[in-house]
Tab-separated table of C-alpha atoms and ligand atoms in Angstrom:
chain	number	residue	atom	x	y	z
A	1	MET	CA	6.887	78.542	164.356
A	2	ARG	CA	4.296	78.764	161.769
A	3	ALA	CA	0.908	77.278	162.090
A	4	ILE	CA	-1.994	76.890	159.598
A	5	ILE	CA	-5.525	76.544	161.358
A	6	PHE	CA	-8.422	75.294	159.049
A	7	GLY	CA	-11.612	76.449	160.942
A	8	ILE	CA	-10.062	79.618	162.427
A	9	THR	CA	-13.368	81.386	162.504
A	10	GLY	CA	-15.063	78.691	164.589
A	11	GLN	CA	-15.055	78.674	168.512
A	12	ASP	CA	-12.079	76.508	168.827
A	13	GLY	CA	-10.086	78.266	165.987
A	14	SER	CA	-10.488	81.570	167.613
A	15	TYR	CA	-9.186	80.278	171.004
A	16	LEU	CA	-6.283	78.154	169.514
A	17	ALA	CA	-5.322	81.233	167.283
A	18	GLU	CA	-5.002	83.342	170.747
A	19	LEU	CA	-2.843	80.551	172.277
A	20	LEU	CA	-0.373	80.147	169.449
A	21	LEU	CA	-0.094	83.945	169.091
A	22	LYS	CA	0.849	84.049	172.865
A	23	LYS	CA	3.437	81.474	172.358
A	24	GLY	CA	5.099	83.484	169.426
A	25	TYR	CA	3.778	81.585	166.359
A	26	GLU	CA	2.971	83.057	163.030
A	27	VAL	CA	-0.588	81.939	162.513
A	28	VAL	CA	-2.174	81.418	159.058
A	29	GLY	CA	-6.102	80.951	159.169
A	30	ILE	CA	-8.076	79.677	156.224
A	31	THR	CA	-11.483	81.071	155.912
A	32	ARG	CA	-14.271	80.403	153.214
A	33	ARG	CA	-15.600	83.042	151.013
A	34	VAL	CA	-19.073	83.717	152.403
A	35	SER	CA	-21.620	86.598	151.848
A	36	VAL	CA	-21.749	87.542	155.405
A	37	PRO	CA	-19.069	88.462	157.810
A	38	THR	CA	-17.850	85.435	159.674
A	39	LEU	CA	-14.585	86.876	161.564
A	40	ASN	CA	-16.471	87.985	164.744
A	41	ARG	CA	-14.557	85.700	166.958
A	42	ILE	CA	-11.109	86.872	165.555
A	43	ASN	CA	-11.653	90.294	164.881
A	44	HIS	CA	-9.576	91.149	167.965
A	45	ILE	CA	-6.467	89.463	166.836
A	46	LEU	CA	-6.825	90.003	162.989
A	47	PRO	CA	-3.976	92.441	162.579
A	48	LYS	CA	-1.630	89.441	163.910
A	49	ILE	CA	-3.090	86.708	161.625
A	50	LYS	CA	-2.458	86.168	158.031
A	51	ILE	CA	-5.923	85.106	156.653
A	52	VAL	CA	-5.962	83.107	153.289
A	53	GLU	CA	-9.172	82.371	151.544
A	54	GLY	CA	-9.687	78.422	150.898
A	55	ASP	CA	-12.281	75.739	151.364
A	56	ILE	CA	-11.320	72.262	152.741
A	57	THR	CA	-13.329	70.523	150.102
A	58	ASP	CA	-11.485	72.030	147.282
A	59	ALA	CA	-8.245	69.852	147.279
A	60	PHE	CA	-6.380	72.348	145.035
A	61	SER	CA	-6.638	75.344	147.565
A	62	VAL	CA	-5.807	73.034	150.384
A	63	SER	CA	-2.598	71.855	148.534
A	64	ASN	CA	-1.665	75.160	147.322
A	65	VAL	CA	-1.959	76.933	150.877
A	66	ILE	CA	0.274	73.951	152.339
A	67	LYS	CA	2.866	74.288	149.740
A	68	GLU	CA	2.977	78.282	149.583
A	69	GLU	CA	2.775	78.744	153.553
A	70	GLU	CA	5.344	75.980	154.485
A	71	PRO	CA	3.867	75.512	158.025
A	72	ASP	CA	5.436	73.473	160.815
A	73	GLU	CA	2.036	72.537	162.298
A	74	ILE	CA	-1.408	72.268	160.732
A	75	TYR	CA	-4.661	72.024	162.901
A	76	ASN	CA	-7.691	71.002	161.196
A	77	LEU	CA	-10.647	72.254	163.121
A	78	ALA	CA	-12.937	72.804	160.036
A	79	ALA	CA	-16.015	70.547	159.972
A	80	GLN	CA	-20.011	70.896	159.295
A	81	SER	CA	-19.935	70.396	163.180
A	82	HIS	CA	-23.635	70.417	164.123
A	83	VAL	CA	-24.843	66.883	164.942
A	84	GLY	CA	-28.645	67.699	164.123
A	85	THR	CA	-27.610	69.388	160.940
A	86	SER	CA	-25.889	66.264	159.711
A	87	PHE	CA	-29.139	64.439	159.549
A	88	LYS	CA	-30.459	67.103	157.134
A	89	GLN	CA	-27.358	67.563	155.113
A	90	PRO	CA	-25.554	64.286	155.166
A	91	SER	CA	-23.687	64.579	152.064
A	92	LEU	CA	-22.173	68.098	152.702
A	93	THR	CA	-21.221	66.836	156.149
A	94	TRP	CA	-19.576	63.996	154.691
A	95	ASP	CA	-17.622	66.028	152.155
A	96	VAL	CA	-16.539	68.574	154.459
A	97	THR	CA	-15.843	66.464	157.796
A	98	ALA	CA	-14.403	63.319	156.166
A	99	GLY	CA	-13.555	64.511	152.741
A	100	GLY	CA	-11.774	67.565	153.925
A	101	VAL	CA	-9.456	65.570	156.066
A	102	LEU	CA	-8.193	63.336	153.178
A	103	ASN	CA	-7.554	66.623	151.139
A	104	ILE	CA	-5.097	67.776	153.968
A	105	LEU	CA	-3.389	64.353	154.544
A	106	GLU	CA	-2.857	64.087	150.837
A	107	ALA	CA	-1.540	67.455	150.633
A	108	ILE	CA	0.900	67.019	153.365
A	109	ARG	CA	1.872	63.740	151.779
A	110	TYR	CA	2.772	65.300	148.306
A	111	SER	CA	4.039	68.732	149.608
A	112	GLY	CA	7.634	67.848	149.587
A	113	ARG	CA	7.791	68.455	153.569
A	114	LYS	CA	5.837	65.521	154.853
A	115	ASP	CA	8.505	64.899	157.513
A	116	ASP	CA	8.534	68.368	158.500
A	117	ILE	CA	4.898	68.980	159.292
A	118	LYS	CA	3.043	68.099	162.462
A	119	PHE	CA	-1.036	67.581	162.169
A	120	TYR	CA	-3.728	67.677	164.488
A	121	GLN	CA	-7.304	66.420	163.715
A	122	ALA	CA	-10.275	67.342	165.721
A	123	SER	CA	-12.022	64.123	166.469
A	124	SER	CA	-14.950	63.715	168.669
A	125	SER	CA	-16.686	61.756	171.592
A	126	GLU	CA	-19.626	61.471	169.207
A	127	MET	CA	-17.570	58.477	167.580
A	128	PHE	CA	-18.439	56.405	170.677
A	129	GLY	CA	-22.295	56.956	170.048
A	130	LYS	CA	-24.080	54.431	172.134
A	131	ASN	CA	-20.938	52.532	173.473
A	132	TYR	CA	-19.181	52.716	176.820
A	133	ASN	CA	-17.138	50.774	179.201
A	134	LEU	CA	-18.228	49.799	182.959
A	135	ARG	CA	-15.893	50.193	186.025
A	136	GLU	CA	-16.985	49.400	189.740
A	137	GLY	CA	-17.574	52.752	191.554
A	138	PHE	CA	-18.308	53.370	195.191
A	139	ALA	CA	-21.928	53.063	195.026
A	140	GLU	CA	-22.571	51.735	191.505
A	141	MET	CA	-21.085	50.812	188.325
A	142	ILE	CA	-19.574	53.902	186.316
A	143	LYS	CA	-20.046	54.112	182.737
A	144	TYR	CA	-17.245	55.748	180.902
A	145	GLN	CA	-15.426	56.162	177.533
A	146	ASP	CA	-11.840	56.360	176.870
A	147	GLU	CA	-9.276	55.526	174.057
A	148	LYS	CA	-10.056	51.737	174.422
A	149	THR	CA	-13.909	52.002	174.082
A	150	PRO	CA	-14.927	50.565	170.646
A	151	PHE	CA	-16.736	53.135	168.418
A	152	MET	CA	-20.472	53.002	167.589
A	153	PRO	CA	-21.451	56.328	165.931
A	154	GLN	CA	-25.143	57.321	165.831
A	155	SER	CA	-25.127	60.278	163.042
A	156	PRO	CA	-23.786	61.294	159.677
A	157	TYR	CA	-21.423	63.651	161.607
A	158	ALA	CA	-20.195	60.977	163.886
A	159	ILE	CA	-19.708	58.558	160.974
A	160	ALA	CA	-17.718	61.239	158.764
A	161	LYS	CA	-15.573	62.018	162.160
A	162	LEU	CA	-14.839	58.330	162.478
A	163	ALA	CA	-13.699	57.805	158.784
A	164	ALA	CA	-11.393	60.880	159.232
A	165	HIS	CA	-10.079	59.335	162.612
A	166	HIS	CA	-9.283	56.226	160.627
A	167	LEU	CA	-7.625	58.178	157.872
A	168	VAL	CA	-5.412	59.977	160.427
A	169	ARG	CA	-4.177	56.584	161.920
A	170	ASN	CA	-3.803	55.130	158.451
A	171	TYR	CA	-1.701	58.152	157.062
A	172	ARG	CA	0.479	57.920	160.205
A	173	ASP	CA	1.205	54.057	159.694
A	174	SER	CA	1.243	54.049	156.095
A	175	TYR	CA	3.639	57.230	155.331
A	176	GLY	CA	4.930	58.305	158.707
A	177	ILE	CA	3.235	61.524	158.840
A	178	PHE	CA	3.160	62.908	162.393
A	179	ALA	CA	-0.629	63.111	162.635
A	180	CYS	CA	-2.651	62.822	165.893
A	181	SER	CA	-6.283	63.046	166.689
A	182	GLY	CA	-7.788	64.396	169.937
A	183	ILE	CA	-11.042	62.735	170.966
A	184	LEU	CA	-12.629	65.771	172.510
A	185	PHE	CA	-15.671	65.565	174.542
A	186	ASN	CA	-18.121	68.352	174.328
A	187	HIS	CA	-16.512	71.720	175.106
A	188	GLU	CA	-18.217	75.169	175.200
A	189	SER	CA	-17.687	78.700	175.811
A	190	GLU	CA	-19.018	82.386	175.567
A	191	ARG	CA	-18.091	81.993	171.883
A	192	ARG	CA	-20.143	78.724	171.254
A	193	GLY	CA	-22.247	78.510	168.133
A	194	GLU	CA	-25.757	79.451	168.938
A	195	LYS	CA	-27.266	76.094	167.754
A	196	PHE	CA	-25.744	74.095	170.529
A	197	VAL	CA	-27.636	73.224	173.227
A	198	THR	CA	-25.765	75.085	176.007
A	199	ARG	CA	-25.514	78.431	174.118
A	200	LYS	CA	-28.866	78.202	173.086
A	201	ILE	CA	-29.971	77.992	176.615
A	202	THR	CA	-27.742	80.904	177.942
A	203	LYS	CA	-28.496	83.322	175.117
A	204	TRP	CA	-32.268	82.657	175.685
A	205	ILE	CA	-31.502	83.480	179.382
A	206	GLY	CA	-29.599	86.466	178.407
A	207	GLU	CA	-32.401	87.794	176.311
A	208	PHE	CA	-35.076	86.855	178.808
A	209	VAL	CA	-33.461	88.684	181.699
A	210	ALA	CA	-32.669	91.782	179.248
A	211	SER	CA	-36.385	91.916	178.489
A	212	GLY	CA	-37.057	92.332	182.274
A	213	MET	CA	-38.139	88.613	182.379
A	214	ASN	CA	-41.249	89.796	180.466
A	215	LYS	CA	-44.030	87.163	180.733
A	216	GLU	CA	-44.740	87.369	177.111
A	217	PHE	CA	-41.093	86.535	176.132
A	218	PRO	CA	-41.529	83.503	173.708
A	219	ALA	CA	-40.535	80.266	175.454
A	220	LEU	CA	-37.264	78.527	175.307
A	221	ARG	CA	-37.921	75.510	172.892
A	222	LEU	CA	-35.705	72.516	173.490
A	223	GLY	CA	-35.516	68.757	172.650
A	224	ASN	CA	-34.223	65.789	174.665
A	225	LEU	CA	-33.326	67.125	178.479
A	226	ASP	CA	-32.306	63.699	179.638
A	227	ALA	CA	-29.098	63.384	177.466
A	228	LYS	CA	-25.917	63.398	179.499
A	229	ARG	CA	-22.624	65.214	178.187
A	230	ASP	CA	-19.276	65.676	179.503
A	231	TRP	CA	-18.913	69.502	179.074
A	232	GLY	CA	-15.569	71.222	179.430
A	233	HIS	CA	-14.462	74.902	178.505
A	234	ALA	CA	-12.788	75.306	174.967
A	235	GLU	CA	-10.012	77.399	176.507
A	236	ASP	CA	-8.728	74.384	178.336
A	237	TYR	CA	-9.347	72.028	175.252
A	238	VAL	CA	-7.291	74.112	172.821
A	239	ARG	CA	-4.367	73.804	175.414
A	240	GLY	CA	-4.842	69.992	175.071
A	241	MET	CA	-4.485	70.176	171.147
A	242	TRP	CA	-1.267	71.968	171.297
A	243	GLU	CA	0.245	69.769	173.987
A	244	MET	CA	-0.298	66.676	171.599
A	245	VAL	CA	1.472	67.931	168.907
A	246	GLN	CA	4.355	68.974	170.961
A	247	HIS	CA	4.917	65.551	171.996
A	248	GLU	CA	7.673	63.649	170.313
A	249	MET	CA	5.431	60.946	169.269
A	250	PRO	CA	2.043	61.203	167.488
A	251	ASN	CA	-0.826	59.537	169.145
A	252	ASP	CA	-4.565	59.744	169.671
A	253	TYR	CA	-6.064	61.123	173.390
A	254	VAL	CA	-9.309	61.713	175.043
A	255	VAL	CA	-9.798	64.990	176.315
A	256	ALA	CA	-12.633	65.394	178.829
A	257	THR	CA	-13.338	66.352	182.233
A	258	GLY	CA	-14.559	63.000	183.685
A	259	GLU	CA	-17.756	64.481	184.798
A	260	THR	CA	-21.249	64.185	183.199
A	261	TYR	CA	-24.246	66.253	183.548
A	262	SER	CA	-27.776	66.325	181.845
A	263	VAL	CA	-29.141	69.023	179.791
A	264	ARG	CA	-31.599	69.438	182.737
A	265	GLN	CA	-28.669	70.029	185.138
A	266	PHE	CA	-27.400	72.505	182.883
A	267	LEU	CA	-30.581	74.297	183.009
A	268	ASP	CA	-30.781	74.027	186.641
A	269	ILE	CA	-27.314	75.686	187.150
A	270	ALA	CA	-28.020	78.303	184.251
A	271	PHE	CA	-31.455	79.629	185.684
A	272	LYS	CA	-30.333	79.459	189.237
A	273	HIS	CA	-27.525	81.799	188.367
A	274	VAL	CA	-30.064	84.519	187.219
A	275	GLY	CA	-32.223	83.915	190.513
A	276	ILE	CA	-34.721	81.443	188.747
A	277	ASP	CA	-35.399	78.038	190.564
A	278	ASP	CA	-38.432	76.963	188.698
A	279	TRP	CA	-37.495	77.288	185.042
A	280	GLN	CA	-39.969	74.490	183.811
A	281	HIS	CA	-42.696	76.722	182.670
A	282	LEU	CA	-40.266	78.767	180.736
A	283	VAL	CA	-39.207	75.574	178.580
A	284	VAL	CA	-41.099	73.944	175.945
A	285	ILE	CA	-40.299	70.360	174.635
A	286	ASP	CA	-40.433	70.471	170.929
A	287	PRO	CA	-39.918	67.241	168.931
A	288	GLU	CA	-38.270	69.399	166.215
A	289	PHE	CA	-35.181	69.191	168.302
A	290	TYR	CA	-35.150	65.619	168.803
A	291	ARG	CA	-32.700	63.556	166.518
A	292	PRO	CA	-33.389	60.496	164.520
A	293	ALA	CA	-30.786	58.775	166.625
A	294	GLU	CA	-29.739	60.014	169.984
A	295	VAL	CA	-26.344	59.697	171.946
A	296	ASP	CA	-27.690	59.475	175.366
A	297	TYR	CA	-24.593	59.274	177.673
A	298	LEU	CA	-20.715	60.594	177.602
A	299	LEU	CA	-18.329	60.507	180.134
A	300	GLY	CA	-14.728	60.693	179.252
A	301	ILE	CA	-11.850	59.533	181.000
A	302	PRO	CA	-8.772	61.742	180.313
A	303	ALA	CA	-6.255	59.617	182.058
A	304	LYS	CA	-3.906	59.068	179.115
A	305	ALA	CA	-3.782	62.959	178.347
A	306	LYS	CA	-2.919	63.389	181.958
A	307	ARG	CA	-0.263	60.795	182.420
A	308	VAL	CA	1.506	61.398	179.002
A	309	LEU	CA	0.880	65.262	178.253
A	310	GLY	CA	0.192	66.408	181.851
A	311	TRP	CA	-3.026	67.958	180.623
A	312	GLU	CA	-5.941	68.652	182.950
A	313	PRO	CA	-8.920	70.853	182.764
A	314	HIS	CA	-9.059	74.213	184.909
A	315	ILE	CA	-12.406	75.352	184.502
A	316	SER	CA	-15.346	73.421	186.313
A	317	PHE	CA	-18.781	72.714	184.917
A	318	GLU	CA	-20.376	75.277	187.184
A	319	GLN	CA	-17.661	78.037	186.349
A	320	LEU	CA	-18.355	77.257	182.503
A	321	VAL	CA	-22.132	77.798	182.911
A	322	GLU	CA	-21.952	80.888	184.821
A	323	ARG	CA	-19.294	82.425	182.493
A	324	MET	CA	-21.663	81.539	179.554
A	325	VAL	CA	-24.726	82.914	181.258
A	326	ASP	CA	-22.767	86.207	182.499
A	327	SER	CA	-21.573	86.790	178.964
A	328	ASP	CA	-25.080	86.337	177.435
A	329	VAL	CA	-26.624	88.584	179.998
A	330	GLU	CA	-24.258	91.225	179.425
A	331	THR	CA	-24.322	90.946	175.486
A	332	ALA	CA	-28.291	91.375	175.780
A	333	ARG	CA	-28.148	94.165	177.979
A	334	LEU	CA	-25.756	96.111	175.545
A	335	GLN	CA	-28.251	95.372	172.808
A	336	ARG	CA	-30.996	97.063	174.919
A	337	PRO	CA	-29.836	100.689	175.299
A	338	ASP	CA	-33.103	101.514	177.374
A	339	LEU	CA	-31.826	99.154	179.839
A	340	GLN	CA	-28.311	100.600	179.900
A	341	ARG	CA	-29.385	103.620	181.994
A	342	VAL	CA	-30.548	101.390	184.815
B	401	NAP	P1	-17.635	75.412	164.907
B	401	NAP	O1	-17.592	76.597	165.785
B	401	NAP	O2	-18.702	75.065	164.318
B	401	NAP	O3	-16.355	75.765	163.811
B	401	NAP	C1	-16.253	75.084	162.539
B	401	NAP	C2	-15.196	75.865	161.693
B	401	NAP	O4	-15.290	74.929	160.330
B	401	NAP	C3	-15.569	77.233	161.058
B	401	NAP	O5	-14.456	78.007	161.301
B	401	NAP	C4	-16.186	77.023	159.828
B	401	NAP	O6	-16.055	78.282	159.054
B	401	NAP	C5	-15.178	75.956	159.318
B	401	NAP	N1	-15.888	75.374	158.076
B	401	NAP	C6	-16.965	74.763	157.929
B	401	NAP	N2	-16.913	74.300	156.660
B	401	NAP	C7	-15.796	74.618	156.002
B	401	NAP	C8	-15.154	74.260	154.750
B	401	NAP	N3	-16.003	73.539	153.794
B	401	NAP	N4	-14.020	74.819	154.603
B	401	NAP	C9	-13.261	75.546	155.663
B	401	NAP	N5	-13.698	75.828	156.559
B	401	NAP	C10	-14.907	75.113	156.994
B	401	NAP	O7	-16.859	74.108	165.460
B	401	NAP	P2	-15.974	74.061	167.165
B	401	NAP	O8	-16.961	73.890	168.071
B	401	NAP	O9	-14.942	75.170	166.963
B	401	NAP	O10	-15.110	72.870	166.792
B	401	NAP	C11	-14.078	72.702	166.126
B	401	NAP	C12	-13.712	71.175	165.455
B	401	NAP	O11	-13.570	70.273	166.664
B	401	NAP	C13	-14.630	70.770	164.560
B	401	NAP	O12	-14.324	69.983	163.639
B	401	NAP	C14	-15.774	70.017	165.411
B	401	NAP	O13	-16.440	69.019	164.768
B	401	NAP	C15	-14.915	69.282	166.533
B	401	NAP	N6	-15.355	69.181	167.645
B	401	NAP	C16	-16.087	69.996	168.426
B	401	NAP	C17	-16.500	69.664	169.707
B	401	NAP	C18	-17.084	70.642	170.593
B	401	NAP	O14	-17.767	70.321	171.657
B	401	NAP	N7	-16.978	71.991	170.279
B	401	NAP	C19	-16.050	68.256	170.350
B	401	NAP	C20	-15.464	67.462	169.718
B	401	NAP	C21	-14.935	67.733	168.324
B	401	NAP	P3	-17.226	79.309	158.933
B	401	NAP	O15	-16.987	80.257	160.125
B	401	NAP	O16	-17.026	79.793	157.443
B	401	NAP	O17	-18.488	78.637	158.969
B	402	F7E	O1	-26.345	68.698	171.655
B	402	F7E	C1	-29.815	67.837	173.288
B	402	F7E	C2	-29.236	67.043	172.003
B	402	F7E	O2	-26.034	69.988	169.748
B	402	F7E	C3	-26.162	68.105	173.167
B	402	F7E	C4	-20.669	69.248	168.895
B	402	F7E	O3	-19.799	69.972	169.248
B	402	F7E	O4	-20.253	67.830	170.782
B	402	F7E	C5	-21.437	68.743	170.051
B	402	F7E	O5	-22.485	67.717	169.679
B	402	F7E	C6	-27.287	67.258	173.626
B	402	F7E	C7	-27.839	66.330	172.636
B	402	F7E	O6	-24.357	69.010	171.042
B	402	F7E	C8	-31.662	70.494	172.136
B	402	F7E	O7	-30.155	66.127	171.588
B	402	F7E	C9	-31.822	68.965	173.542
B	402	F7E	O8	-28.095	65.014	173.133
B	402	F7E	O9	-25.284	70.761	171.985
B	402	F7E	P1	-25.643	69.768	171.080
B	402	F7E	P2	-23.674	67.677	170.489
B	402	F7E	O10	-24.718	66.712	169.863
B	402	F7E	O11	-23.337	66.807	171.765
B	402	F7E	C10	-19.641	66.915	170.062
B	402	F7E	C11	-18.541	66.262	170.893
B	402	F7E	C12	-19.320	67.222	168.750
B	402	F7E	O12	-18.181	66.835	168.187
B	402	F7E	C13	-20.042	68.090	167.875
B	402	F7E	O13	-19.264	68.987	166.877
B	402	F7E	O14	-28.416	68.440	173.777
B	402	F7E	N1	-30.592	68.835	173.028
B	402	F7E	N2	-32.530	70.128	173.148
B	402	F7E	C14	-30.361	69.898	172.134
B	402	F7E	N3	-29.375	70.005	171.268
B	402	F7E	C15	-29.526	71.003	170.528
B	402	F7E	N4	-28.514	71.388	169.591
B	402	F7E	N5	-30.614	71.945	170.523
B	402	F7E	C16	-31.652	71.678	171.287
B	402	F7E	O15	-32.625	72.420	171.381
């Protein structure tokens, strides 16, 4: 089997490439030409991967690589994926996150192999935005999102993802292309980008610990601590992507844990893991990190993925937070040779 991964240098791309290699795939990764190295997350598997230069916004390069590499499966993980940035660079976000998907779908359609290629698109829980459903719980009504929840996107990123989501459905219905979308809720890891709130927190904690918990250490500056997210581990979620593509029928699935926690609760567990109970004085609330429009609450029900694909998450929220903290503490220690002797 041969797979192309757009977005192989990102968090998910690196885990998916590892998974596909373990399963015996030939993996082709598309990377952009940039002036600084971006291969950090895949350095350890580079000899086993074929790297091809390309940009998802360049229809020619997308079409050429699909014709030349003759893949069985294509995973599109490429995006301008930061919600906050999408308010500052909406046009770029649109071109990459929506336009790029159109380029891939058209390239598949005219490849001469449209019935031989299976396509996965990285959709997002951000598409639900402010919407949720209500279900009777034990003590209170539970708010949740699943495949039937109407979309109400709140950012240029989410709107671009929703356009891409509909394109995937439309190309499936119109041309019979095997195209599926995973509506993935937030998933994090030791490889998470440093501008996302979880990694921003754990990286700061790592550096703070490596400083010897120095009182002069600059505060951790954050925005809305009350936002709630359904956070899982990326390793579990890339398994879900692969399982969707192996099913005989293309379809869309919610991938989530079924639990929700606030940013504040993430901070509680992360700080407690390094022995700090009262973290409030270490954090400054900075309006710069508030968004023009916020998504307050996400809790996904992955019942369809469980029923049809047998998918379930294996890594708990607490394990996720602790793994991220441990990794960032270790990395920060290694960067402080003075502390390695102790
Ligand atoms: P990420 O770490 O930000 O990775 C994004 C990838 O897209 C990087 O490899 C990046 O390459 C590539 N890319 C950006 N612009 C490109 C362009 N013009 N042409 C080709 N490649 C381009 O994101 P992630 O967390 O792994 O997420 C993977 C996908 O899932 C994204 O589409 C994201 O929007 C979506 N998603 C993520 C989550 C989540 O919680 N992580 C949840 C739902 C959906 P460079 O290294 O060159 O920048
Ligand atoms: O924000 C709040 C922020 O940037 C989470 C992407 O992978 O998941 C991700 O999008 C919450 C928001 O992720 C800071 O306001 C507070 O409510 O980590 P985030 P996100 O926006 O949920 C979805 C599913 C995707 O598809 C996206 O690609 O945390 N928050 N203070 C902060 N967020 C950031 N980034 N920085 C702060 O200082």
